[in-house]
XYZ file of C-alpha atoms in Angstrom:
701
model
C 169.146 127.712 55.810
C 168.637 129.716 58.967
C 165.220 130.710 57.719
C 164.312 127.084 57.100
C 165.583 126.248 60.618
C 163.336 128.851 62.189
C 160.394 127.577 60.204
C 161.144 123.995 61.198
C 161.596 125.038 64.828
C 158.237 126.828 64.767
C 156.543 123.715 63.428
C 158.088 121.644 66.183
C 156.940 124.138 68.835
C 153.457 124.055 67.342
C 153.406 120.276 67.497
C 154.589 120.328 71.104
C 151.824 122.797 71.974
C 149.177 120.579 70.377
C 150.503 117.565 72.262
C 150.369 119.463 75.542
C 146.753 120.459 74.834
C 145.863 116.833 74.141
C 147.552 115.724 77.365
C 145.691 118.354 79.396
C 142.379 117.324 77.863
C 143.132 113.691 78.643
C 143.855 114.589 82.268
C 140.682 116.695 82.597
C 138.506 114.060 80.927
C 136.791 111.901 83.560
C 137.782 108.260 83.512
C 135.231 105.871 82.023
C 132.657 104.531 84.496
C 133.152 101.033 85.722
C 130.527 98.345 85.369
C 129.726 98.646 89.067
C 129.158 102.409 88.789
C 126.924 101.993 85.747
C 124.820 99.337 87.516
C 124.513 101.542 90.604
C 123.493 104.533 88.487
C 120.839 102.522 86.622
C 119.396 101.048 89.827
C 119.035 104.483 91.440
C 117.663 106.234 88.360
C 114.049 107.365 88.400
C 113.546 106.138 84.829
C 114.482 102.561 85.725
C 112.313 102.742 88.846
C 109.338 103.871 86.766
C 110.055 101.120 84.229
C 110.026 98.468 86.962
C 106.804 99.885 88.445
C 105.011 99.768 85.083
C 106.245 96.213 84.597
C 104.837 95.201 87.989
C 101.421 96.622 87.097
C 101.418 94.826 83.737
C 102.585 91.593 85.373
C 99.696 91.709 87.876
C 97.239 92.475 85.067
C 98.560 89.450 83.168
C 98.037 87.261 86.252
C 94.454 88.527 86.362
C 93.841 87.465 82.740
C 95.523 84.066 83.065
C 93.689 80.800 83.581
C 90.228 79.612 82.659
C 87.704 81.657 80.710
C 90.063 83.725 78.520
C 90.597 83.653 74.786
C 93.692 82.218 73.154
C 94.932 85.707 72.295
C 94.526 86.897 75.887
C 96.265 83.772 77.173
C 99.182 84.288 74.748
C 99.578 87.966 75.671
C 99.342 87.071 79.357
C 102.118 84.501 79.007
C 104.384 86.951 77.137
C 103.856 89.657 79.774
C 104.514 87.226 82.641
C 107.735 86.038 80.993
C 108.805 89.644 80.453
C 108.003 90.472 84.088
C 110.170 87.594 85.326
C 112.987 88.746 83.006
C 112.799 92.220 84.562
C 113.126 90.637 88.014
C 116.270 88.819 86.840
C 117.621 92.074 85.379
C 117.044 93.844 88.684
C 118.796 91.037 90.577
C 121.728 91.154 88.154
C 122.134 94.927 88.524
C 121.972 94.628 92.317
C 124.639 91.927 92.271
C 126.945 93.914 89.957
C 126.391 97.101 91.947
C 127.392 95.521 95.268
C 130.081 93.170 93.837
C 129.228 90.729 96.613
C 126.569 88.034 96.799
C 126.811 87.919 100.573
C 126.168 91.653 100.815
C 123.149 91.320 98.524
C 121.696 88.501 100.606
C 121.646 90.778 103.652
C 118.970 92.848 101.906
C 115.369 91.757 102.520
C 114.239 93.018 99.117
C 116.974 91.045 97.319
C 116.052 87.816 99.095
C 112.362 88.414 98.368
C 113.087 89.069 94.683
C 115.135 85.846 94.482
C 112.247 83.788 95.876
C 109.718 85.556 93.650
C 111.892 85.030 90.552
C 112.384 81.326 91.324
C 108.679 80.736 91.910
C 107.679 82.777 88.846
C 110.003 80.919 86.484
C 109.105 77.568 88.050
C 105.424 78.329 87.464
C 105.980 79.378 83.839
C 108.105 76.310 83.069
C 105.695 73.901 84.780
C 102.731 75.445 82.952
C 104.570 75.081 79.631
C 105.510 71.445 80.296
C 102.104 70.320 81.568
C 100.106 72.336 79.055
C 98.592 74.661 81.629
C 97.905 72.004 84.274
C 100.967 72.692 86.427
C 101.016 74.278 89.897
C 99.052 77.526 89.801
C 100.482 78.887 93.029
C 103.992 79.376 91.676
C 102.755 81.512 88.782
C 100.917 84.006 90.993
C 103.603 84.600 93.638
C 105.036 87.576 91.635
C 101.850 89.467 92.583
C 103.601 90.142 95.909
C 105.776 92.692 94.100
C 102.755 94.971 94.076
C 103.846 96.068 97.563
C 106.825 97.779 95.920
C 104.530 100.464 94.501
C 104.095 101.759 98.060
C 107.422 103.579 97.740
C 105.630 106.349 95.823
C 103.598 107.216 98.946
C 105.918 108.042 101.882
C 103.341 107.091 104.521
C 102.716 103.685 102.966
C 106.455 103.187 102.610
C 106.811 103.900 106.326
C 104.067 101.364 107.112
C 105.772 98.750 104.943
C 109.150 99.476 106.565
C 107.609 99.205 110.009
C 106.048 95.898 108.972
C 109.427 94.553 107.899
C 111.022 95.829 111.115
C 108.347 94.011 113.101
C 108.898 90.771 111.188
C 111.400 89.370 113.718
C 109.217 89.732 116.846
C 106.183 88.761 114.757
C 107.888 85.532 113.668
C 108.796 84.768 117.274
C 105.180 85.329 118.261
C 103.968 83.152 115.376
C 106.346 80.386 116.460
C 104.895 80.581 119.976
C 101.365 80.486 118.544
C 102.274 77.537 116.307
C 103.656 75.550 119.248
C 100.460 76.299 121.184
C 98.325 75.257 118.191
C 100.247 72.021 117.813
C 99.803 71.214 121.513
C 96.062 71.891 121.355
C 95.727 69.817 118.171
C 97.498 66.842 119.770
C 95.355 67.204 122.918
C 92.202 67.252 120.793
C 93.359 64.141 118.953
C 93.727 62.266 122.243
C 90.481 63.572 123.769
C 88.109 63.373 120.808
C 89.864 61.576 117.963
C 87.365 60.826 115.211
C 84.275 61.178 117.416
C 83.422 64.530 115.828
C 83.551 63.244 112.240
C 79.815 62.411 112.012
C 78.869 65.831 113.390
C 81.027 68.336 111.554
C 84.054 68.837 109.335
C 85.545 70.849 112.185
C 86.932 67.824 113.989
C 90.102 66.218 115.321
C 90.086 63.124 113.093
C 93.547 63.778 111.616
C 96.468 66.036 112.438
C 95.660 68.415 109.561
C 92.006 68.644 110.553
C 93.008 69.138 114.196
C 95.258 72.056 113.267
C 92.552 73.653 111.114
C 89.976 73.248 113.887
C 92.379 74.801 116.411
C 92.904 77.763 114.063
C 89.142 78.075 113.687
C 88.826 78.352 117.475
C 91.537 81.045 117.484
C 89.571 83.185 115.048
C 86.285 82.472 116.847
C 84.383 81.382 113.733
C 81.538 79.103 114.914
C 83.464 78.102 118.035
C 80.235 77.434 119.917
C 79.201 74.842 117.309
C 82.494 73.014 117.845
C 81.916 73.081 121.610
C 78.358 71.715 121.369
C 79.363 69.058 118.833
C 82.243 67.983 121.071
C 79.909 67.635 124.038
C 77.317 65.743 121.969
C 79.944 63.319 120.662
C 80.792 62.289 124.248
C 77.226 61.783 125.415
C 77.754 58.075 125.827
C 80.929 58.635 127.900
C 79.170 60.470 130.691
C 78.762 64.000 131.972
C 82.355 64.278 133.211
C 83.794 63.721 129.724
C 81.329 66.212 128.241
C 82.270 68.879 130.791
C 85.941 68.187 130.124
C 85.452 68.728 126.372
C 83.576 71.978 126.996
C 86.345 73.232 129.311
C 88.969 72.258 126.713
C 87.295 74.294 123.952
C 86.503 77.314 126.144
C 90.018 77.400 127.627
C 91.633 77.483 124.192
C 89.208 80.141 122.915
C 89.868 82.255 126.027
C 93.640 81.911 125.664
C 93.575 82.725 121.947
C 91.205 85.686 122.286
C 92.608 87.416 125.343
C 96.299 86.507 125.134
C 97.412 85.592 121.619
C 95.498 88.329 119.788
C 96.480 90.971 122.356
C 100.109 89.945 121.957
C 99.779 90.791 118.263
C 98.312 94.165 119.199
C 101.189 94.873 121.586
C 103.778 94.090 118.902
C 101.993 96.396 116.472
C 101.761 99.231 119.001
C 105.458 98.848 119.772
C 106.631 99.047 116.143
C 103.987 101.326 114.585
C 103.981 104.874 115.998
C 101.064 107.145 115.114
C 103.198 110.234 115.794
C 105.733 109.122 113.183
C 102.944 108.525 110.694
C 101.522 112.006 111.359
C 104.954 113.559 110.804
C 105.293 111.781 107.463
C 101.771 112.801 106.456
C 102.685 116.438 107.107
C 105.847 116.167 104.991
C 105.945 117.254 101.384
C 105.180 114.444 98.979
C 104.109 114.032 95.388
C 100.479 114.871 96.194
C 101.543 117.953 98.170
C 103.646 119.201 95.267
C 100.744 118.663 92.868
C 98.425 120.576 95.214
C 100.916 123.443 95.395
C 101.185 123.625 91.600
C 97.384 123.699 91.239
C 97.052 126.218 94.052
C 99.735 128.449 92.544
C 98.043 128.396 89.141
C 94.710 129.246 90.754
C 96.247 132.129 92.710
C 97.713 133.607 89.517
C 94.370 133.296 87.753
C 92.561 134.836 90.728
C 94.969 137.811 90.905
C 94.688 138.433 87.165
C 90.906 138.377 87.292
C 90.605 140.651 90.331
C 93.210 143.068 88.997
C 91.412 143.260 85.648
C 88.030 143.837 87.342
C 89.499 146.663 89.444
C 91.120 148.249 86.398
C 94.709 147.792 87.628
C 95.583 146.012 84.377
C 94.144 146.161 80.862
C 93.618 143.548 78.161
C 95.412 144.263 74.887
C 92.918 143.162 72.238
C 95.664 142.922 69.617
C 98.026 140.584 71.428
C 95.532 139.092 73.892
C 97.885 139.854 76.819
C 97.405 141.843 79.992
C 99.270 145.155 80.209
C 99.743 147.794 82.888
C 98.248 151.286 82.478
C 101.765 152.434 81.498
C 101.698 150.082 78.493
C 104.202 147.668 79.962
C 103.313 143.995 79.651
C 102.029 142.563 82.956
C 104.162 139.730 84.336
C 102.644 137.993 87.395
C 106.068 136.867 88.602
C 107.292 140.485 88.664
C 104.186 142.558 89.425
C 101.940 140.069 91.292
C 103.118 141.068 94.779
C 102.218 144.719 94.195
C 98.456 144.114 93.940
C 96.577 144.633 97.188
C 93.570 142.533 98.049
C 90.898 145.139 98.626
C 88.147 142.798 99.782
C 89.826 142.302 103.132
C 89.616 146.011 103.975
C 86.051 145.750 105.268
C 87.034 143.050 107.688
C 89.973 145.047 108.984
C 88.221 148.328 109.603
C 87.975 147.461 113.268
C 91.753 146.937 113.373
C 93.346 149.854 111.510
C 96.776 149.269 112.975
C 97.244 145.961 111.125
C 99.006 146.078 107.745
C 97.076 145.456 104.547
C 97.382 142.000 103.087
C 99.278 141.363 99.885
C 98.889 138.540 97.384
C 102.009 136.771 96.179
C 101.073 134.851 93.027
C 104.465 133.241 92.543
C 103.981 130.784 95.360
C 100.981 129.257 97.064
C 102.741 129.758 100.377
C 102.803 133.138 102.121
C 105.922 135.162 101.450
C 105.628 137.057 104.761
C 103.266 137.180 107.727
C 100.995 139.693 106.048
C 100.430 137.663 102.915
C 96.868 136.685 102.098
C 96.206 132.979 102.375
C 93.110 130.835 102.210
C 91.278 130.900 105.534
C 91.695 127.598 107.343
C 88.644 125.668 108.377
C 87.979 124.919 112.005
C 88.447 121.199 111.375
C 91.831 121.838 109.737
C 92.893 123.986 112.682
C 91.687 121.293 115.088
C 93.681 118.690 113.145
C 96.805 120.859 113.335
C 96.270 121.356 117.065
C 95.918 117.610 117.651
C 99.033 116.872 115.600
C 101.012 119.500 117.495
C 99.958 117.960 120.783
C 100.715 114.431 119.559
C 104.098 115.297 118.053
C 105.450 118.086 120.211
C 103.204 118.055 123.247
C 102.133 121.654 122.628
C 98.913 123.065 124.067
C 96.879 125.242 121.673
C 96.541 128.868 122.725
C 93.231 130.432 123.640
C 91.632 132.094 120.633
C 89.141 134.915 120.152
C 86.361 133.687 117.814
C 84.815 137.133 117.342
C 87.478 138.821 115.203
C 86.563 140.624 112.002
C 83.272 141.905 110.619
C 80.449 139.347 110.629
C 78.061 139.025 107.678
C 79.837 142.078 106.133
C 77.570 144.243 108.333
C 78.329 143.992 112.041
C 81.608 145.192 113.491
C 82.906 144.198 116.914
C 81.548 147.429 118.416
C 78.064 147.012 116.895
C 75.276 146.906 119.472
C 73.521 144.008 117.737
C 76.702 141.969 117.625
C 77.626 142.724 121.240
C 74.131 141.600 122.280
C 74.497 138.410 120.238
C 77.845 137.669 121.880
C 76.358 138.175 125.332
C 73.441 135.854 124.516
C 75.784 133.251 123.056
C 78.051 133.275 126.112
C 75.231 133.172 128.644
C 74.625 129.898 130.441
C 70.865 130.426 130.410
C 70.777 130.415 126.614
C 72.848 127.219 126.484
C 70.496 125.595 128.989
C 67.492 126.678 126.911
C 68.907 125.110 123.733
C 69.888 121.943 125.570
C 66.447 121.629 127.142
C 64.786 122.166 123.768
C 66.870 119.374 122.237
C 65.954 117.068 125.118
C 62.244 117.870 124.749
C 62.296 117.210 120.987
C 64.053 113.895 121.556
C 61.415 112.923 124.103
C 58.615 113.910 121.714
C 60.125 111.757 118.971
C 60.286 108.875 121.428
C 56.592 109.000 122.402
C 55.149 110.024 119.019
C 53.898 107.198 116.755
C 55.355 106.927 113.300
C 51.946 106.553 111.630
C 48.958 107.692 113.660
C 46.464 105.982 111.338
C 47.925 102.521 111.897
C 48.721 102.746 115.611
C 45.925 101.053 117.635
C 47.029 102.630 120.914
C 46.115 106.282 121.541
C 49.172 108.586 121.566
C 50.383 110.169 124.787
C 50.111 113.651 123.294
C 47.839 114.946 120.591
C 49.052 115.833 117.127
C 48.318 119.506 117.806
C 50.603 119.554 120.872
C 53.294 117.693 118.966
C 53.181 120.239 116.141
C 53.241 123.142 118.597
C 56.352 121.760 120.311
C 57.936 121.230 116.909
C 57.275 124.847 115.883
C 58.677 126.206 119.154
C 61.774 124.015 118.939
C 62.405 125.040 115.324
C 62.061 128.682 116.344
C 64.607 128.235 119.148
C 67.041 126.506 116.791
C 66.581 129.231 114.178
C 67.225 131.931 116.786
C 70.353 130.062 117.918
C 71.585 129.940 114.319
C 71.054 133.679 113.828
C 72.834 134.488 117.091
C 75.836 132.401 116.077
C 75.895 133.923 112.578
C 75.855 137.494 113.918
C 78.353 136.845 116.714
C 80.902 134.699 114.837
C 80.154 135.243 111.174
C 78.759 132.701 108.778
C 81.499 131.798 106.300
C 84.131 134.450 105.625
C 85.446 135.298 109.101
C 88.350 133.365 110.562
C 86.262 131.401 113.059
C 83.015 131.441 111.107
C 80.088 129.352 112.278
C 79.986 127.031 109.253
C 83.705 126.247 109.440
C 82.979 123.714 112.154
C 81.644 120.329 111.149
C 79.409 120.223 114.217
C 77.793 123.529 113.232
C 77.312 122.328 109.655
C 75.449 119.306 111.059
C 73.260 121.622 113.166
C 72.544 123.772 110.110
C 71.438 120.797 108.025
C 69.118 119.639 110.792
C 67.703 123.163 111.001
C 67.069 123.267 107.232
C 65.247 119.945 107.401
C 63.169 121.181 110.345
C 62.234 124.394 108.510
C 61.165 122.438 105.461
C 59.070 120.159 107.674
C 57.380 123.183 109.272
C 56.675 124.783 105.878
C 55.127 121.615 104.432
C 52.990 121.152 107.557
C 51.529 124.630 107.063
C 50.550 123.984 103.447
C 46.912 123.003 102.794
C 45.580 119.777 101.331
C 47.800 116.853 100.415
C 50.980 118.906 100.310
C 52.020 117.369 103.611
C 52.070 113.925 102.011
C 54.668 114.797 99.393
C 57.405 112.187 99.107
C 60.176 114.738 99.550
C 58.382 116.111 102.615
C 58.364 112.694 104.224
C 62.057 112.298 103.523
C 62.854 115.627 105.179
C 60.581 114.729 108.060
C 62.675 111.625 108.680
C 65.661 113.926 109.207
C 64.208 114.792 112.602
C 65.841 111.581 113.782
C 69.169 113.450 113.538
C 68.220 115.878 116.290
C 69.751 113.764 119.084
C 73.126 114.324 117.390
C 72.932 117.951 118.511
C 73.454 116.721 122.071
C 76.922 115.501 121.140
C 77.994 119.025 120.299
C 77.052 120.243 123.790
C 78.759 117.352 125.597
C 82.439 118.203 125.933
C 83.524 114.645 126.749
C 81.789 113.208 123.687
C 83.222 115.947 121.496
C 86.734 115.181 122.723
C 86.286 111.501 121.916
C 84.842 112.130 118.464
C 87.372 114.872 117.626
C 90.178 112.530 118.665
C 88.667 109.829 116.458
C 88.432 112.265 113.554
C 92.051 113.302 114.144
C 93.128 109.681 113.599
C 91.238 109.412 110.315
C 94.259 110.530 108.266
C 96.597 107.771 109.531
C 93.754 105.253 109.500
C 93.053 106.182 105.862
C 96.598 105.104 104.986
C 96.064 101.879 106.913
C 92.945 101.323 104.778
C 95.052 101.899 101.655
C 97.673 99.482 102.985
C 95.009 96.835 103.610
C 93.548 97.479 100.129
C 96.899 96.584 98.572
C 96.856 93.395 100.655
C 93.365 92.629 99.323
C 94.528 93.093 95.733
C 97.611 90.890 96.163
C 95.750 88.008 97.782
C 92.839 88.387 95.347
C 95.249 87.803 92.456
C 96.772 84.815 94.234
C 93.311 83.394 94.961
C 92.327 83.781 91.325
C 95.423 81.901 90.242
C 94.617 79.047 92.605
C 90.817 78.697 92.404
C 89.557 80.510 89.322
C 86.895 78.378 87.610
C 87.415 75.385 89.936
C 84.654 75.873 92.534
C 81.714 74.842 90.300
C 79.468 71.969 91.399
C 76.172 70.342 90.504
C 73.106 71.585 92.317
C 71.699 68.075 92.780
C 72.918 64.510 93.373
C 73.894 62.147 90.600
C 77.047 63.906 89.405
C 79.511 62.958 92.156
C 83.244 62.824 91.431
C 84.690 61.739 89.016
C 81.577 62.923 87.199
C 81.146 66.578 86.452
C 79.591 69.039 84.052
C 78.692 66.389 81.460
C 76.666 64.355 83.974
C 74.982 67.375 85.604
C 71.844 67.368 83.484
C 68.139 66.454 83.528
C 66.178 66.565 86.795
C 66.299 65.039 90.267
C 63.707 64.361 92.965
C 64.107 65.952 96.373
C 63.297 64.102 99.647
C 60.059 66.121 99.678
C 59.143 64.529 96.291
C 59.744 67.737 94.335
C 61.146 67.635 90.813
C 64.150 69.989 90.561
C 66.445 70.644 87.582
C 70.171 70.100 87.916
C 72.441 73.110 87.308
C 76.243 73.477 87.134
C 76.781 76.486 89.354
C 79.330 78.025 91.722
C 78.848 79.199 95.320
C 78.510 82.961 95.976
C 81.985 82.942 97.524
C 84.403 82.269 94.692
C 87.558 83.567 93.020
C 86.449 83.653 89.381
C 86.758 87.425 89.011
C 88.775 90.074 90.769
C 85.643 91.588 92.285
C 84.446 88.237 93.633
C 87.899 87.569 95.050
C 87.985 90.870 96.958
C 84.490 90.313 98.403
C 85.384 86.750 99.404
C 88.575 87.925 101.106
C 86.637 90.585 102.980
C 84.295 87.881 104.264
C 87.327 85.895 105.399
C 88.649 89.013 107.164
C 85.381 89.229 109.095
C 86.136 85.696 110.388
C 83.434 83.906 108.391
C 85.634 81.600 106.383
C 84.988 77.957 107.356
C 82.464 77.319 104.565
C 84.803 78.955 102.022
C 87.735 76.884 103.296
C 85.794 73.625 103.027
C 84.629 74.390 99.480
C 88.179 75.321 98.438
C 89.714 72.149 99.912
C 87.210 70.034 97.933
C 88.052 71.358 94.437
C 89.333 68.836 91.914
C 89.685 70.094 88.344
C 87.859 72.146 85.769
C 84.371 70.829 84.980
C 84.708 68.144 87.678
C 82.620 67.714 90.816
C 84.285 68.364 94.179
C 85.742 65.620 96.367
C 86.147 66.001 100.122
C 89.640 67.188 101.128
C 90.994 66.590 97.613
C 92.998 69.853 97.712
C 93.650 70.187 101.424
C 96.962 71.953 100.739
C 94.964 75.056 99.711
C 94.312 75.618 103.416
C 97.826 77.131 103.520
C 96.570 80.065 101.423
C 93.656 80.717 103.777
C 95.785 80.388 106.912
C 98.357 82.800 105.458
C 95.660 85.327 104.672
C 94.136 84.933 108.138
C 97.513 85.741 109.661
C 97.961 88.850 107.493
C 94.392 89.999 106.892
C 92.906 89.138 110.278
C 95.603 89.058 112.949
C 97.832 91.751 111.432
C 95.831 94.232 109.335
C 92.747 94.370 111.575
C 94.892 94.703 114.694
C 96.824 97.423 112.867
C 93.608 99.466 112.938
C 93.343 98.831 116.677
C 96.943 99.876 117.224
C 96.525 103.167 115.366
C 93.245 104.065 117.040
C 94.598 103.221 120.490
């Protein structure tokens, strides 16, 4: 019995031990995630972000293939993709709402409010298209193309530009409200002064409130403002000179106010909210492209070290395994042995400086592991860019450098007599004056020399022999200058080599063209008339550019302009996204609707069916009728982008008038039938003209 008791007691202790283990595991096990935590985790996951980005691209592609001129299969696939894209927007809104657990908190986010409006317009467009059989409002279906701006988050600089744009939205809206009040006042004044008097002269008139507003906007942009002024004066010819002068003053005053005050106010807002220094800092930060460059550079460094080590005999190739091995038989591992291989090609350049340590290659990383690590020699333009960014960001002044370090052309050391003579010649003011005078003389000779002596009736100021002699002497001086620079500074492989400067590369190209011209002129017969020789001879027109290199003030201006090319390039990319978005919207609104008959006889409600046979012009010429579209249209994505670029250059009035006259597919236009489409053009003028173009001005200034 006692034995059975001990056995039973042991079983009970074992059960208690198991229960304690289960309790401990239950305590250590993390509690299940709540619905809010799951939604937050999904929203912030990179996989969901990539999924949404791919959906946006597909949604925009579907908008591009929607509308007229597509097959039934393409239209069906486009509809399915657009529905799926709108469902993804709803899913994103739902996850945002669950993650925050508060609708009011969600509405404080600009992206949430934008997604709500885009989702409502997208679904309204799909439903209206389904109900009307494809004849519903086109604008609602293309609004989701605005989500293309979300893809900017993959480029930090573009994300900063977009964030700065959103930050500037409040003062920009205040400025737009001020501009709108001014426009409304000018439109009302024009209605009282001119009324419908301009209607017989032009469509840019003050006959109605809508036309008055559009004409006032046209004067703001400056498109054909002088025509409006002359037409206004001509319409008041019967009222006397005083009324004509008053109309001219009215138009000029509004153009002056819009050009010198309103547009500069936009520039000031942009300069205040868009800092070039911040953009430069973000450009210099590590991004996806920088990481990709580092991976490629690291792989190239490993390959380069393996090749050089194998050529020097530091490692051997095992023909059996196909792997590199050390002379000891141990397998070569770049991550372990790469830093022990010394770059021997740099020894010749360091013979003049024996106290400096030898450089070492670290193949594990494209970045130097210590100050003595071998890195790719920076170009002069890259060093100039870094100097400009340091001055712009930190206010640092670049230190004075010695451009004559190292061995030039692998032959001349710093103590070489030939190199010391070249340095003295290069630093002498007389030599600089000689080169500058030679450039001036060649420019003068190009100015007075005729292009074709056989066809010029006037005798030339100098003979062809003198012109050739001056050309030979000038080419000799330029060649001597090139050789002096190459010996003194090195050509390519020294730190401050001659060809590492863009200005010197330009000089070298001009010299090559000049040498080719001299060689062809010395050849006998018709060799001088070779087509390639004439092309190289035209390159002499580039010689005046050599003066810019010698003018310090011009170099500072151009170098500063070049230094802003990196931020301006991102502004170009930002504007390109704007072009794509509005091109898709324009296609959704006007694709296939801008066709018209080339001759009379097919006026609305007639159309394609009536545009046939021939018609007689007022000059009694028989012309065939054709159903064609104007060169500015939105039928394809390419045409849309080109048309928008023309609008950005403030040549849009003809495009606006043609767009406001559209009726339906295969129907002739009717004046002001679709006047509401002017909203699209005005919106693009505000973004593409007043904002994006002034953004360039703000960054350059």
